[in-house]
Coordinates of C-alpha atoms in Angstrom, one line a residue:
I83 CA -17.7 3.6 -18.5
L84 CA -16.7 7.4 -17.9
Y85 CA -13.9 8.2 -20.2
L86 CA -11.5 11.1 -19.2
R87 CA -9.9 13.1 -22.0
G88 CA -6.4 14.5 -21.2
G89 CA -6.3 18.1 -19.1
M90 CA -6.4 18.6 -15.7
Y91 CA -10.0 18.1 -13.5
N92 CA -9.5 20.6 -10.8
E93 CA -11.9 18.7 -8.1
Q94 CA -12.7 15.9 -5.8
V95 CA -14.1 12.7 -7.3
N96 CA -16.6 10.9 -5.3
S97 CA -18.8 7.9 -6.2
V98 CA -22.2 7.8 -5.8
R99 CA -23.8 4.2 -6.5
S100 CA -22.5 0.6 -6.9
G101 CA -21.9 -1.2 -9.8
T102 CA -22.7 -5.1 -10.1
A103 CA -20.4 -8.4 -10.8
N104 CA -21.3 -8.3 -14.0
A105 CA -21.3 -4.3 -14.7
Y106 CA -18.4 -2.8 -12.8
I107 CA -18.9 1.3 -13.4
T108 CA -15.2 2.3 -14.7
I109 CA -13.5 5.0 -14.8
S110 CA -10.6 5.4 -17.3
A111 CA -8.4 7.6 -18.9
Y112 CA -9.5 8.0 -22.5
N113 CA -6.6 5.9 -25.1
N114 CA -3.8 6.4 -22.7
E115 CA -4.7 10.7 -22.6
D116 CA -2.8 12.4 -19.4
A117 CA -6.2 13.0 -17.3
V118 CA -5.1 14.3 -13.5
I119 CA -7.8 14.7 -11.1
D120 CA -5.6 17.9 -9.3
G121 CA -6.4 19.4 -6.0
S122 CA -4.3 22.7 -6.8
G123 CA -6.4 25.1 -4.8
A124 CA -8.7 23.0 -3.9
V125 CA -11.0 23.1 -0.7
F126 CA -11.1 19.6 -0.2
N127 CA -8.1 17.1 1.4
N128 CA -8.8 14.3 -0.5
G129 CA -8.5 13.7 -4.2
V130 CA -10.8 10.5 -4.7
I131 CA -13.3 8.8 -2.8
I132 CA -14.5 5.8 -3.3
D133 CA -17.8 4.9 -1.1
H134 CA -19.1 2.1 -3.3
S135 CA -18.2 -1.3 -4.7
Y136 CA -17.9 -3.1 -8.0
L137 CA -15.8 -0.3 -9.6
K138 CA -12.9 0.7 -11.4
L139 CA -10.3 3.4 -11.7
I140 CA -7.9 3.2 -14.7
G141 CA -4.9 5.0 -15.9
F142 CA -5.3 8.4 -14.4
T143 CA -3.2 10.6 -12.5
V144 CA -4.0 12.0 -9.3
S145 CA -2.0 15.0 -7.7
T146 CA -1.6 17.3 -5.6
W147 CA -3.5 17.1 -2.5
N148 CA -3.4 18.2 1.1
S149 CA -4.4 14.6 2.6
T150 CA -5.1 11.4 0.7
G151 CA -4.4 10.6 -3.1
I152 CA -7.2 7.9 -3.2
W153 CA -9.5 6.8 -0.4
L154 CA -11.4 3.7 -0.3
R155 CA -14.1 3.3 2.4
D156 CA -16.1 0.2 3.3
C157 CA -16.2 -0.5 -0.1
Q158 CA -15.7 -4.3 -1.5
F159 CA -14.7 -5.7 -5.3
V160 CA -12.9 -2.4 -6.3
E161 CA -10.0 -2.2 -9.0
L162 CA -7.2 0.1 -8.8
L163 CA -5.5 -0.1 -12.1
K164 CA -2.6 1.9 -13.7
L165 CA -2.6 4.6 -11.9
K166 CA -0.4 7.5 -10.6
V167 CA -0.4 9.4 -7.6
T168 CA 1.8 12.1 -6.4
D169 CA 2.0 15.4 -4.3
V170 CA 0.0 14.0 -1.5
M171 CA 0.3 12.9 2.1
G172 CA -1.1 9.4 1.6
G173 CA -1.5 7.7 -2.0
I174 CA -4.0 5.1 -1.3
D175 CA -6.0 4.7 2.1
L176 CA -8.0 1.6 2.7
T177 CA -10.2 2.4 5.8
G178 CA -13.5 0.6 7.4
T179 CA -14.8 -2.9 6.1
I180 CA -12.8 -3.7 2.4
H181 CA -12.3 -7.3 0.8
D182 CA -11.9 -8.4 -2.6
F183 CA -9.8 -5.8 -3.5
V184 CA -6.9 -5.5 -6.2
I185 CA -4.3 -2.5 -7.2
D186 CA -2.4 -3.2 -9.9
N187 CA 0.3 -1.6 -11.8
C188 CA 0.2 1.5 -9.8
I189 CA 2.5 4.3 -8.8
I190 CA 2.6 6.1 -5.7
Y191 CA 5.7 8.7 -5.7
D192 CA 7.0 11.8 -4.3
Y193 CA 4.4 11.6 -1.5
Y194 CA 4.6 13.7 1.7
G195 CA 8.0 12.5 3.5
G196 CA 7.0 13.4 7.1
N197 CA 5.7 11.3 10.2
G198 CA 2.4 9.7 8.9
G199 CA 3.3 10.0 5.0
H200 CA 2.8 6.4 3.1
G201 CA 2.2 5.4 -0.4
I202 CA -0.6 2.8 0.5
D203 CA -1.5 2.2 4.0
A204 CA -4.7 0.1 5.2
T205 CA -6.3 0.2 8.4
P206 CA -9.5 -0.9 9.6
G207 CA -11.3 0.6 12.9
G208 CA -12.9 -1.4 15.7
T209 CA -14.3 -5.0 14.4
D210 CA -13.6 -3.7 10.7
S211 CA -11.6 -5.9 8.6
I212 CA -9.5 -5.8 5.2
Y213 CA -9.1 -9.3 3.8
N214 CA -8.8 -11.0 0.0
G215 CA -6.9 -8.1 -1.4
V216 CA -4.0 -8.5 -4.2
I217 CA -1.3 -5.4 -4.4
K218 CA 0.9 -6.4 -7.2
N219 CA 3.2 -4.6 -9.9
T220 CA 3.3 -1.5 -7.8
K221 CA 5.9 1.5 -6.6
A222 CA 6.0 3.6 -3.7
Y223 CA 8.8 6.2 -3.5
T224 CA 9.5 9.4 -2.1
A225 CA 11.8 12.6 -3.4
G226 CA 14.0 11.9 -0.5
A227 CA 14.3 9.5 2.8
F228 CA 12.1 10.6 5.7
D229 CA 11.4 9.3 8.8
N230 CA 8.6 7.0 9.7
C231 CA 7.4 7.3 6.2
D232 CA 6.1 4.1 4.9
G233 CA 6.0 2.6 1.7
I234 CA 3.5 -0.1 1.7
G235 CA 1.5 -0.6 5.2
L236 CA -1.0 -3.1 6.4
G237 CA -1.8 -2.1 9.8
H238 CA -3.4 -3.3 13.0
D239 CA -5.4 -5.7 13.8
G240 CA -8.3 -6.6 11.1
I241 CA -6.1 -7.2 8.3
S242 CA -5.6 -10.6 6.9
N243 CA -5.5 -12.6 3.9
I244 CA -3.2 -9.9 1.1
Y245 CA -0.9 -11.0 -1.2
L246 CA 1.7 -8.8 -3.0
Y247 CA 3.4 -9.6 -6.3
N248 CA 6.4 -7.8 -7.2
C249 CA 5.9 -4.5 -5.5
E250 CA 8.9 -2.3 -4.9
V251 CA 9.2 0.2 -2.7
Y252 CA 12.5 2.8 -1.7
R253 CA 13.4 5.9 -0.3
V254 CA 10.6 5.9 2.4
G255 CA 11.1 5.6 5.8
D256 CA 10.0 1.7 6.2
G257 CA 9.4 0.1 3.5
F258 CA 6.9 -2.9 3.8
D259 CA 5.7 -2.6 7.6
I260 CA 3.1 -5.4 7.9
S261 CA 1.2 -6.0 11.0
G262 CA -1.5 -8.1 9.4
R263 CA -1.9 -12.0 9.5
D264 CA -1.6 -14.3 6.9
I265 CA 0.4 -12.1 4.4
V266 CA 2.5 -13.4 1.5
V267 CA 5.2 -10.9 0.2
E268 CA 6.3 -12.5 -3.2
S269 CA 9.4 -11.2 -5.7
C270 CA 9.5 -7.6 -3.8
S271 CA 12.2 -5.2 -3.3
A272 CA 12.8 -2.9 -0.5
H273 CA 15.7 -0.6 -0.6
D274 CA 17.1 2.8 0.6
C275 CA 14.9 3.0 3.0
S276 CA 16.1 5.1 6.2
Y277 CA 14.0 4.8 9.6
G278 CA 14.0 1.6 10.5
G279 CA 13.4 -1.6 8.3
G280 CA 12.9 -2.8 4.3
Y281 CA 10.5 -5.1 5.7
K282 CA 8.7 -4.7 9.4
L283 CA 6.9 -7.7 10.6
W284 CA 4.7 -7.4 13.3
R285 CA 2.1 -10.3 13.3
D286 CA 2.3 -14.1 12.7
S287 CA 1.8 -16.1 9.5
V288 CA 3.8 -13.6 7.1
T289 CA 5.5 -15.3 4.5
L290 CA 8.1 -13.4 2.0
I291 CA 9.1 -15.5 -1.0
N292 CA 11.9 -14.5 -3.4
C293 CA 12.3 -10.4 -1.8
V294 CA 15.3 -9.0 -1.4
G295 CA 16.3 -6.0 0.6
Y296 CA 19.5 -3.9 0.4
N297 CA 21.0 -0.4 2.0
N298 CA 18.3 -0.3 4.5
P299 CA 19.3 0.4 8.1
T300 CA 17.9 -3.3 9.1
N301 CA 16.5 -5.2 6.2
L302 CA 14.4 -7.6 7.7
E303 CA 13.2 -7.1 11.9
L304 CA 10.9 -9.3 13.6
D305 CA 9.3 -6.4 15.8
F306 CA 8.1 -7.4 19.3
D307 CA 3.9 -7.5 18.8
N308 CA 3.1 -5.5 21.9
A309 CA -0.5 -5.6 21.3
T310 CA -0.2 -9.4 22.3
D311 CA 2.4 -9.4 24.4
K312 CA 4.4 -12.1 22.3
G313 CA 7.1 -12.4 19.5
V314 CA 6.2 -13.3 16.3
K315 CA 6.5 -16.2 13.8
A316 CA 7.9 -15.5 10.0
R317 CA 8.8 -17.2 7.5
L318 CA 11.4 -16.4 4.1
I319 CA 11.8 -18.9 1.3
N320 CA 14.5 -17.7 -1.0
C321 CA 15.1 -14.1 -0.2
T322 CA 18.4 -12.5 -0.1
F323 CA 19.3 -9.3 1.9
W324 CA 22.6 -7.2 1.9
E325 CA 24.1 -4.1 2.8
S326 CA 22.5 -3.5 6.0
T327 CA 23.7 0.5 6.8
S328 CA 23.1 -0.3 10.9
G329 CA 24.6 -3.9 10.7
S330 CA 22.0 -6.3 11.2
N331 CA 20.5 -7.7 7.8
I332 CA 18.1 -9.4 9.6
F333 CA 16.9 -8.9 13.6
V334 CA 14.7 -10.5 15.7
E335 CA 13.5 -8.5 18.7
Q336 CA 12.3 -10.2 21.6
S337 CA 13.0 -14.5 21.2
T338 CA 12.7 -15.0 24.7
R339 CA 9.0 -14.0 24.0
G340 CA 8.7 -16.7 21.3
S341 CA 9.4 -15.0 18.1
K342 CA 10.6 -17.7 15.6
L343 CA 12.1 -16.9 12.1
E344 CA 11.6 -20.0 9.4

């Protein structure tokens, strides 16, 4: 365990080796002290880069980086707990092959609101895959609503078996932008989004349970899946949507190509 005492650490953090299943390597704020990994004036664009497995990051802040606050790359069994990320373009990025990860009780706020900005983004490339993940008790919001800036994005082919619970996104472009498969979103909230939808679904086997959406252009949108040239199938269980700013609480695109909402 590496404890961080309170204060500003004006440096980039890089993992150097993996822990084990019985002995995680942990970087943690000491006794709830306010430790900040700060990028002010730094020559690097990214704050914390994790390239190894069996690691835990707990209780500190990552602030003021030009690109990504925390970047996970080709790693497994990583836990991000009670972290704050602010004043970055992307809060938490997952790329490459990543599985068995947990993001719990994190806050990503006042991040860059332009095109490509996001609170959490998971995007495998090529034959990579991101799966068996839990994102819970987490918030993502900006200082103001901007276009095409996601709250939580699970993007593109290769994403599967992700469980989101008790997450809230607001004052972003799109709230939950989901194009993975076998995704469950439970007890989540999307509101005051400005660009597209509170919940935008692009792939099959996405289930929303006890979720709410309000004051979004479209609260729930089943988007036409251009990658597979077919519609999208999704399921809602006990969800509530109201006060759509464009007049559509639920919008099913391309129903003639097989889009189906249960």
